[in-house]
Amino acid sequence: MAYRVTYIPGDGIGPEVALAARRCLEATGVAFSWEERIAGEAAIATYGTPLPEETLQSVRDTKLAIKGPITTPIGKGFRSVNVALRKQLDLYACLRPCRSMEGVRAPFQNVDLIVVRENTEDLYAGIEFSAGSKEAAGLIKQVKTFTDQPLRDEAAISLKPISAAASERIVRFAFEHALKYGRKKVTAVHKANIMKFTDGLFMETARRVAQDYAGRIAFEDRLVDATCMQLVLRPQEFDVLVLPNLYGDILSDLCAGLVGGLGVAPGANIGEHTALFEAVHGSAPKYAGMNKVNPTAMILSGVMMLEYLGEREAAKKLEAAVRAVIREGRRVTYDLKADRNDPTAVGTSQMADAIIDKLSEQTSDFRPQTSVNPKRP
């Protein structure tokens, strides 16, 4: 029986890397029934919104999605589709594994850590008031009745909600993930020495939940600024990190940099009954249609989807194929070459071909699910 999956190609380079991942997933022999839907800039012309209800409903129905990168305008325009999907579907846990890969240039080797980010609260909850607005003025006036702290009348305002319920949910997710995958330690990251009520609540909740896992999983909590410094000095000291939304976003990119960058960093957003898998790099519109970019992050996000489905053997084989291709360094994209101008670099679809070839070498009864032959450059 085929797994029903909502397939969202995305913007810019999204369709190219998403297709590469789809082909590799099909090549594992696991059966999928794809429901293709659009989001982002591609959806605006047709639906008048970057996140059509039809796309949301498909994910609600299948409870499983894989998504290419989607453009998020900076400073103006529509809010992040990625954030909206997480909020609308209550995908409260963002899971970002960061593992060193032989053949990838990186500041460190032997890094193997997981960032678990709370997805629904904090400054990313989207509760903002623009400078000079009636709402901001009213809120500033009200705040001044509660505190004597200086607050400029012309300030823009963002609210930072942190609740015990959401904090407990994400910390418990981190501990359960650690148990499931044989991890040894969970580190809760915060800034409770300054934000004593919001980050303080997160810290206190993490400490309380950790008591339920005493003797099975080690626990510590650290300040976010100190953690950043320690990560770039001794990343091997960390195992699973759990963080509120904003810190989680920042540190997950930092950790990706430790192992070679966002091009090799997969991601998942997981709720109680629904999961969405995505590459976490941008849509790079200037490279759209050029068959140039590295599909590794998207393919490894597909590996995470296989693990989520319980297809552990297929996940193991696909990840091994990706690592083998990168380790050999022959049929890889330009950014994975020692010299980025190396003329032997291949395109997005050709790197997917190499990974599929590796899969066929692993499995004597290999049968691709479908035959997709993208145009060669």
CSV table of C-alpha atoms in Angstrom, one decimal:
chain,number,residue,atom,x,y,z
A,1,MET,CA,0.0,0.0,0.0
A,2,ALA,CA,1.4,3.4,-1.0
A,3,TYR,CA,2.0,6.2,1.5
A,4,ARG,CA,-0.1,9.3,0.6
A,5,VAL,CA,2.2,12.4,0.7
A,6,THR,CA,1.4,16.0,-0.1
A,7,TYR,CA,4.2,17.1,-2.5
A,8,ILE,CA,4.9,20.9,-2.5
A,9,PRO,CA,7.6,21.8,-5.1
A,10,GLY,CA,8.2,25.3,-3.7
A,11,ASP,CA,9.7,28.4,-5.4
A,12,GLY,CA,13.0,29.2,-7.1
A,13,ILE,CA,15.2,26.1,-7.0
A,14,GLY,CA,12.5,24.3,-5.0
A,15,PRO,CA,11.0,22.3,-7.9
A,16,GLU,CA,14.5,21.0,-8.9
A,17,VAL,CA,15.6,19.8,-5.5
A,18,ALA,CA,12.2,18.5,-4.6
A,19,LEU,CA,12.1,16.4,-7.8
A,20,ALA,CA,15.6,15.0,-7.0
A,21,ALA,CA,14.3,14.0,-3.5
A,22,ARG,CA,11.2,12.5,-4.9
A,23,ARG,CA,13.1,10.4,-7.5
A,24,CYS,CA,15.5,9.1,-4.8
A,25,LEU,CA,12.6,8.3,-2.4
A,26,GLU,CA,10.9,6.3,-5.2
A,27,ALA,CA,14.1,4.5,-6.0
A,28,THR,CA,14.2,3.0,-2.5
A,29,GLY,CA,11.3,0.8,-3.6
A,30,VAL,CA,8.9,2.3,-0.9
A,31,ALA,CA,5.6,3.1,-2.6
A,32,PHE,CA,4.2,6.7,-2.5
A,33,SER,CA,1.1,8.3,-3.8
A,34,TRP,CA,1.9,11.9,-4.4
A,35,GLU,CA,-0.6,14.7,-4.1
A,36,GLU,CA,1.0,17.8,-5.7
A,37,ARG,CA,0.0,21.2,-4.3
A,38,ILE,CA,1.5,24.6,-4.6
A,39,ALA,CA,2.5,27.3,-2.1
A,40,GLY,CA,4.5,30.5,-2.1
A,41,GLU,CA,4.9,32.9,-5.1
A,42,ALA,CA,3.6,30.2,-7.5
A,43,ALA,CA,0.3,30.2,-5.7
A,44,ILE,CA,-0.4,33.9,-5.6
A,45,ALA,CA,-1.3,34.3,-9.3
A,46,THR,CA,-3.9,31.5,-9.1
A,47,TYR,CA,-5.2,31.7,-5.6
A,48,GLY,CA,-4.4,35.3,-4.4
A,49,THR,CA,-2.6,33.9,-1.4
A,50,PRO,CA,0.8,32.2,-0.9
A,51,LEU,CA,-0.8,29.4,1.2
A,52,PRO,CA,-4.0,28.2,-0.5
A,53,GLU,CA,-6.6,26.4,1.6
A,54,GLU,CA,-6.4,23.5,-0.9
A,55,THR,CA,-2.8,23.0,0.0
A,56,LEU,CA,-3.5,23.1,3.7
A,57,GLN,CA,-6.4,20.7,3.4
A,58,SER,CA,-4.3,18.2,1.5
A,59,VAL,CA,-1.7,18.1,4.3
A,60,ARG,CA,-4.5,17.8,6.8
A,61,ASP,CA,-5.8,14.8,4.8
A,62,THR,CA,-2.5,13.0,4.1
A,63,LYS,CA,-0.9,14.0,7.5
A,64,LEU,CA,2.4,13.9,5.6
A,65,ALA,CA,4.2,16.4,3.4
A,66,ILE,CA,7.5,17.1,1.7
A,67,LYS,CA,8.2,20.6,0.6
A,68,GLY,CA,10.8,22.4,-1.4
A,69,PRO,CA,12.1,25.9,-0.4
A,70,ILE,CA,9.7,28.8,-0.5
A,71,THR,CA,10.6,32.4,-0.9
A,72,THR,CA,9.9,34.7,2.1
A,73,PRO,CA,10.0,38.4,1.4
A,74,ILE,CA,12.3,40.4,3.8
A,75,GLY,CA,10.8,43.4,5.6
A,76,LYS,CA,7.6,43.5,3.5
A,77,GLY,CA,5.1,41.3,1.6
A,78,PHE,CA,3.5,38.2,2.9
A,79,ARG,CA,4.6,36.5,6.1
A,80,SER,CA,6.6,33.3,5.9
A,81,VAL,CA,4.7,30.4,4.4
A,82,ASN,CA,6.9,28.1,6.4
A,83,VAL,CA,5.8,29.7,9.7
A,84,ALA,CA,2.2,29.7,8.6
A,85,LEU,CA,2.3,26.0,7.8
A,86,ARG,CA,3.7,25.2,11.2
A,87,LYS,CA,1.1,27.3,13.0
A,88,GLN,CA,-1.9,26.2,11.0
A,89,LEU,CA,-1.0,22.5,11.4
A,90,ASP,CA,0.4,22.7,14.9
A,91,LEU,CA,3.7,21.3,13.9
A,92,TYR,CA,5.2,22.2,17.2
A,93,ALA,CA,8.6,20.5,16.9
A,94,CYS,CA,11.3,21.4,14.4
A,95,LEU,CA,13.9,18.7,14.2
A,96,ARG,CA,17.3,19.6,12.7
A,97,PRO,CA,20.0,16.9,12.7
A,98,CYS,CA,23.5,18.1,12.1
A,99,ARG,CA,26.0,15.3,11.2
A,100,SER,CA,29.5,15.5,9.7
A,101,MET,CA,29.8,14.0,6.2
A,102,GLU,CA,33.1,12.8,4.7
A,103,GLY,CA,33.8,14.8,1.6
A,104,VAL,CA,32.0,18.0,2.8
A,105,ARG,CA,34.3,20.9,3.6
A,106,ALA,CA,33.4,21.9,7.2
A,107,PRO,CA,35.1,23.5,10.2
A,108,PHE,CA,34.7,20.3,12.2
A,109,GLN,CA,34.5,16.6,11.8
A,110,ASN,CA,32.8,14.0,14.0
A,111,VAL,CA,29.9,16.4,14.8
A,112,ASP,CA,26.6,14.5,15.5
A,113,LEU,CA,24.0,16.6,17.2
A,114,ILE,CA,20.3,17.4,16.9
A,115,VAL,CA,18.6,20.7,17.4
A,116,VAL,CA,15.0,20.5,18.6
A,117,ARG,CA,13.2,23.9,18.2
A,118,GLU,CA,9.8,24.9,19.6
A,119,ASN,CA,7.8,26.1,16.6
A,120,THR,CA,4.6,27.8,17.9
A,121,GLU,CA,5.5,30.5,20.4
A,122,ASP,CA,8.2,33.0,21.2
A,123,LEU,CA,8.8,36.0,18.9
A,124,TYR,CA,7.9,33.9,15.9
A,125,ALA,CA,4.3,33.8,17.1
A,126,GLY,CA,3.8,36.8,14.8
A,127,ILE,CA,2.2,39.1,17.3
A,128,GLU,CA,3.7,42.5,16.1
A,129,PHE,CA,2.6,46.1,15.9
A,130,SER,CA,4.2,48.5,13.4
A,131,ALA,CA,5.8,51.7,14.6
A,132,GLY,CA,3.4,54.6,14.6
A,133,SER,CA,0.3,52.5,14.5
A,134,LYS,CA,-2.7,53.1,16.7
A,135,GLU,CA,-2.3,49.6,18.1
A,136,ALA,CA,1.3,50.1,19.0
A,137,ALA,CA,0.6,53.5,20.6
A,138,GLY,CA,-2.2,52.0,22.7
A,139,LEU,CA,-0.1,49.1,23.8
A,140,ILE,CA,2.9,51.4,24.7
A,141,LYS,CA,0.5,53.5,26.8
A,142,GLN,CA,-0.8,50.5,28.6
A,143,VAL,CA,2.7,49.0,29.2
A,144,LYS,CA,3.8,52.3,30.8
A,145,THR,CA,1.1,51.9,33.4
A,146,PHE,CA,2.6,48.5,34.4
A,147,THR,CA,6.3,49.5,34.5
A,148,ASP,CA,8.6,52.4,34.8
A,149,GLN,CA,11.0,51.0,32.2
A,150,PRO,CA,11.7,53.5,29.4
A,151,LEU,CA,9.8,52.7,26.2
A,152,ARG,CA,9.9,55.1,23.2
A,153,ASP,CA,6.5,56.2,21.9
A,154,GLU,CA,7.6,55.6,18.3
A,155,ALA,CA,8.7,52.0,18.9
A,156,ALA,CA,7.5,49.0,17.0
A,157,ILE,CA,6.4,46.2,19.3
A,158,SER,CA,6.7,42.4,19.2
A,159,LEU,CA,5.3,40.1,21.9
A,160,LYS,CA,7.1,37.0,23.1
A,161,PRO,CA,4.7,34.4,24.5
A,162,ILE,CA,6.2,31.4,26.3
A,163,SER,CA,3.9,29.0,28.0
A,164,ALA,CA,4.5,26.1,30.3
A,165,ALA,CA,2.4,23.8,28.2
A,166,ALA,CA,4.3,24.4,24.9
A,167,SER,CA,7.6,24.3,26.8
A,168,GLU,CA,6.8,21.0,28.4
A,169,ARG,CA,5.6,19.6,25.1
A,170,ILE,CA,8.8,20.4,23.2
A,171,VAL,CA,11.2,19.4,26.0
A,172,ARG,CA,9.4,16.1,26.4
A,173,PHE,CA,9.6,15.6,22.6
A,174,ALA,CA,13.4,16.2,22.9
A,175,PHE,CA,13.8,13.6,25.6
A,176,GLU,CA,11.6,11.0,23.9
A,177,HIS,CA,13.6,11.5,20.6
A,178,ALA,CA,16.8,11.1,22.6
A,179,LEU,CA,15.5,7.8,24.1
A,180,LYS,CA,14.3,6.5,20.7
A,181,TYR,CA,17.6,7.1,18.9
A,182,GLY,CA,20.0,6.2,21.7
A,183,ARG,CA,21.1,9.7,22.6
A,184,LYS,CA,22.8,10.4,25.9
A,185,LYS,CA,22.2,14.0,26.8
A,186,VAL,CA,19.6,16.9,26.4
A,187,THR,CA,20.7,20.5,26.7
A,188,ALA,CA,18.0,23.2,27.2
A,189,VAL,CA,19.1,26.5,25.9
A,190,HIS,CA,17.7,29.9,27.2
A,191,LYS,CA,18.5,33.4,28.4
A,192,ALA,CA,16.8,33.2,31.7
A,193,ASN,CA,19.3,35.4,33.4
A,194,ILE,CA,17.8,38.4,31.5
A,195,MET,CA,14.3,37.3,30.5
A,196,LYS,CA,13.4,35.8,33.8
A,197,PHE,CA,9.7,35.3,33.2
A,198,THR,CA,9.6,34.0,29.6
A,199,ASP,CA,12.9,32.2,29.3
A,200,GLY,CA,12.8,31.6,33.0
A,201,LEU,CA,9.6,29.6,32.5
A,202,PHE,CA,11.1,27.6,29.7
A,203,MET,CA,14.1,26.8,31.9
A,204,GLU,CA,12.1,25.8,34.9
A,205,THR,CA,9.8,23.6,32.8
A,206,ALA,CA,12.8,21.9,31.2
A,207,ARG,CA,14.3,21.2,34.6
A,208,ARG,CA,11.0,19.7,35.9
A,209,VAL,CA,10.5,17.5,32.8
A,210,ALA,CA,14.1,16.3,33.0
A,211,GLN,CA,13.4,14.7,36.4
A,212,ASP,CA,11.1,12.2,34.6
A,213,TYR,CA,14.1,11.0,32.6
A,214,ALA,CA,16.7,11.0,35.4
A,215,GLY,CA,19.0,8.0,35.2
A,216,ARG,CA,18.2,7.5,31.5
A,217,ILE,CA,19.1,10.7,29.8
A,218,ALA,CA,21.6,13.3,31.2
A,219,PHE,CA,20.4,16.9,31.3
A,220,GLU,CA,21.9,20.3,31.5
A,221,ASP,CA,20.7,23.9,30.7
A,222,ARG,CA,22.9,26.6,29.3
A,223,LEU,CA,22.6,30.3,28.4
A,224,VAL,CA,22.2,30.8,24.7
A,225,ASP,CA,25.2,33.2,24.2
A,226,ALA,CA,27.5,30.8,26.1
A,227,THR,CA,26.2,27.9,24.0
A,228,CYS,CA,26.9,29.7,20.8
A,229,MET,CA,30.5,30.2,21.9
A,230,GLN,CA,30.9,26.6,23.0
A,231,LEU,CA,29.4,25.2,19.8
A,232,VAL,CA,32.1,26.8,17.7
A,233,LEU,CA,34.8,25.7,20.1
A,234,ARG,CA,33.7,22.2,21.1
A,235,PRO,CA,30.6,21.0,19.3
A,236,GLN,CA,31.3,17.4,20.2
A,237,GLU,CA,30.2,18.2,23.7
A,238,PHE,CA,26.6,18.5,22.6
A,239,ASP,CA,24.1,15.8,21.7
A,240,VAL,CA,20.4,17.0,21.7
A,241,LEU,CA,19.7,20.7,22.1
A,242,VAL,CA,16.2,21.9,22.9
A,243,LEU,CA,15.3,25.6,22.5
A,244,PRO,CA,12.5,28.2,22.2
A,245,ASN,CA,11.6,29.3,18.7
A,246,LEU,CA,13.9,32.2,17.9
A,247,TYR,CA,17.1,30.7,19.5
A,248,GLY,CA,16.3,27.4,17.8
A,249,ASP,CA,16.2,29.1,14.4
A,250,ILE,CA,19.5,30.8,14.9
A,251,LEU,CA,21.4,27.9,16.5
A,252,SER,CA,20.1,25.3,14.0
A,253,ASP,CA,21.7,27.4,11.2
A,254,LEU,CA,24.9,27.8,13.3
A,255,CYS,CA,25.0,24.0,13.8
A,256,ALA,CA,24.5,23.5,10.0
A,257,GLY,CA,27.5,25.7,9.5
A,258,LEU,CA,29.6,23.4,11.7
A,259,VAL,CA,29.0,20.5,9.3
A,260,GLY,CA,29.2,22.3,5.9
A,261,GLY,CA,26.2,24.6,5.6
A,262,LEU,CA,22.5,24.5,4.8
A,263,GLY,CA,23.1,22.6,1.6
A,264,VAL,CA,23.6,19.4,3.6
A,265,ALA,CA,21.1,20.2,6.5
A,266,PRO,CA,17.8,18.4,6.4
A,267,GLY,CA,14.7,19.4,8.5
A,268,ALA,CA,11.4,18.2,9.8
A,269,ASN,CA,8.4,19.8,11.4
A,270,ILE,CA,6.4,17.4,13.5
A,271,GLY,CA,3.1,17.6,15.3
A,272,GLU,CA,0.9,15.1,17.1
A,273,HIS,CA,-0.4,13.5,14.0
A,274,THR,CA,1.1,15.4,11.1
A,275,ALA,CA,4.7,15.9,9.8
A,276,LEU,CA,6.3,18.1,7.1
A,277,PHE,CA,9.8,17.5,5.8
A,278,GLU,CA,11.8,20.2,4.0
A,279,ALA,CA,15.2,21.5,3.1
A,280,VAL,CA,15.9,24.5,5.3
A,281,HIS,CA,18.0,26.6,2.8
A,282,GLY,CA,16.5,29.4,0.8
A,283,SER,CA,14.8,29.3,-2.6
A,284,ALA,CA,17.8,30.9,-4.4
A,285,PRO,CA,15.7,32.3,-7.3
A,286,LYS,CA,18.8,33.4,-9.3
A,287,TYR,CA,19.6,29.7,-9.8
A,288,ALA,CA,16.1,28.6,-10.7
A,289,GLY,CA,15.9,26.3,-13.7
A,290,MET,CA,19.7,26.0,-14.0
A,291,ASN,CA,20.0,22.4,-12.7
A,292,LYS,CA,22.9,23.6,-10.6
A,293,VAL,CA,22.2,23.4,-6.9
A,294,ASN,CA,23.0,20.7,-4.4
A,295,PRO,CA,20.0,18.5,-3.6
A,296,THR,CA,21.5,16.8,-0.5
A,297,ALA,CA,19.5,18.7,2.1
A,298,MET,CA,16.2,17.9,0.4
A,299,ILE,CA,17.1,14.2,-0.1
A,300,LEU,CA,18.2,13.9,3.5
A,301,SER,CA,14.9,15.4,4.5
A,302,GLY,CA,13.3,12.5,2.6
A,303,VAL,CA,15.5,10.2,4.7
A,304,MET,CA,13.9,11.7,7.8
A,305,MET,CA,10.5,11.1,6.3
A,306,LEU,CA,11.3,7.4,5.7
A,307,GLU,CA,12.4,7.2,9.4
A,308,TYR,CA,9.2,8.8,10.5
A,309,LEU,CA,7.2,6.3,8.5
A,310,GLY,CA,9.1,3.4,10.1
A,311,GLU,CA,10.9,2.5,6.9
A,312,ARG,CA,14.2,2.4,8.7
A,313,GLU,CA,15.9,0.0,6.3
A,314,ALA,CA,15.1,2.2,3.3
A,315,ALA,CA,16.2,5.3,5.2
A,316,LYS,CA,19.5,3.7,6.1
A,317,LYS,CA,20.1,2.7,2.5
A,318,LEU,CA,19.3,6.1,1.1
A,319,GLU,CA,21.4,8.0,3.6
A,320,ALA,CA,24.3,5.5,2.9
A,321,ALA,CA,23.9,6.2,-0.9
A,322,VAL,CA,24.0,10.0,-0.3
A,323,ARG,CA,27.1,9.7,1.8
A,324,ALA,CA,28.9,7.4,-0.6
A,325,VAL,CA,28.3,9.7,-3.5
A,326,ILE,CA,29.6,12.7,-1.5
A,327,ARG,CA,32.6,10.8,-0.2
A,328,GLU,CA,33.6,9.7,-3.7
A,329,GLY,CA,33.3,13.3,-4.8
A,330,ARG,CA,32.9,12.6,-8.6
A,331,ARG,CA,29.2,13.0,-9.4
A,332,VAL,CA,28.5,16.0,-7.1
A,333,THR,CA,27.4,19.6,-7.6
A,334,TYR,CA,30.0,22.4,-7.8
A,335,ASP,CA,29.7,23.4,-4.1
A,336,LEU,CA,30.8,19.9,-3.1
A,337,LYS,CA,34.0,20.0,-5.2
A,338,ALA,CA,37.3,21.0,-3.7
A,339,ASP,CA,37.4,23.7,-6.4
A,340,ARG,CA,34.0,25.3,-7.0
A,341,ASN,CA,35.0,25.9,-10.6
A,342,ASP,CA,35.8,22.3,-11.3
A,343,PRO,CA,34.4,21.5,-14.7
A,344,THR,CA,33.5,17.9,-13.7
A,345,ALA,CA,30.8,19.1,-11.4
A,346,VAL,CA,27.4,17.7,-12.3
A,347,GLY,CA,23.9,19.2,-12.0
A,348,THR,CA,21.1,18.6,-9.5
A,349,SER,CA,19.4,15.9,-11.5
A,350,GLN,CA,22.7,14.1,-12.3
A,351,MET,CA,23.7,14.0,-8.6
A,352,ALA,CA,20.3,12.4,-8.0
A,353,ASP,CA,21.1,9.9,-10.7
A,354,ALA,CA,24.4,9.0,-8.9
A,355,ILE,CA,22.6,8.5,-5.6
A,356,ILE,CA,20.0,6.2,-7.4
A,357,ASP,CA,22.8,4.3,-9.0
A,358,LYS,CA,24.3,3.7,-5.5
A,359,LEU,CA,21.0,2.5,-4.3
A,360,SER,CA,20.8,0.0,-7.1
A,361,GLU,CA,24.3,-1.3,-6.2
A,362,GLN,CA,23.0,-1.9,-2.6
A,363,THR,CA,19.9,-3.8,-3.6
A,364,SER,CA,20.1,-6.6,-6.1
A,365,ASP,CA,16.3,-6.6,-6.6
A,366,PHE,CA,16.3,-2.8,-7.1
A,367,ARG,CA,13.2,-1.6,-9.0
A,368,PRO,CA,12.6,2.2,-9.4
A,369,GLN,CA,9.0,3.1,-8.5
A,370,THR,CA,8.6,5.4,-11.5
A,371,SER,CA,10.8,6.5,-14.4
A,372,VAL,CA,11.5,10.2,-14.4
A,373,ASN,CA,13.9,11.6,-16.9
A,374,PRO,CA,14.5,15.3,-16.3
A,375,LYS,CA,16.0,17.3,-19.1
A,376,ARG,CA,19.8,17.4,-19.1
A,377,PRO,CA,21.6,20.8,-19.2
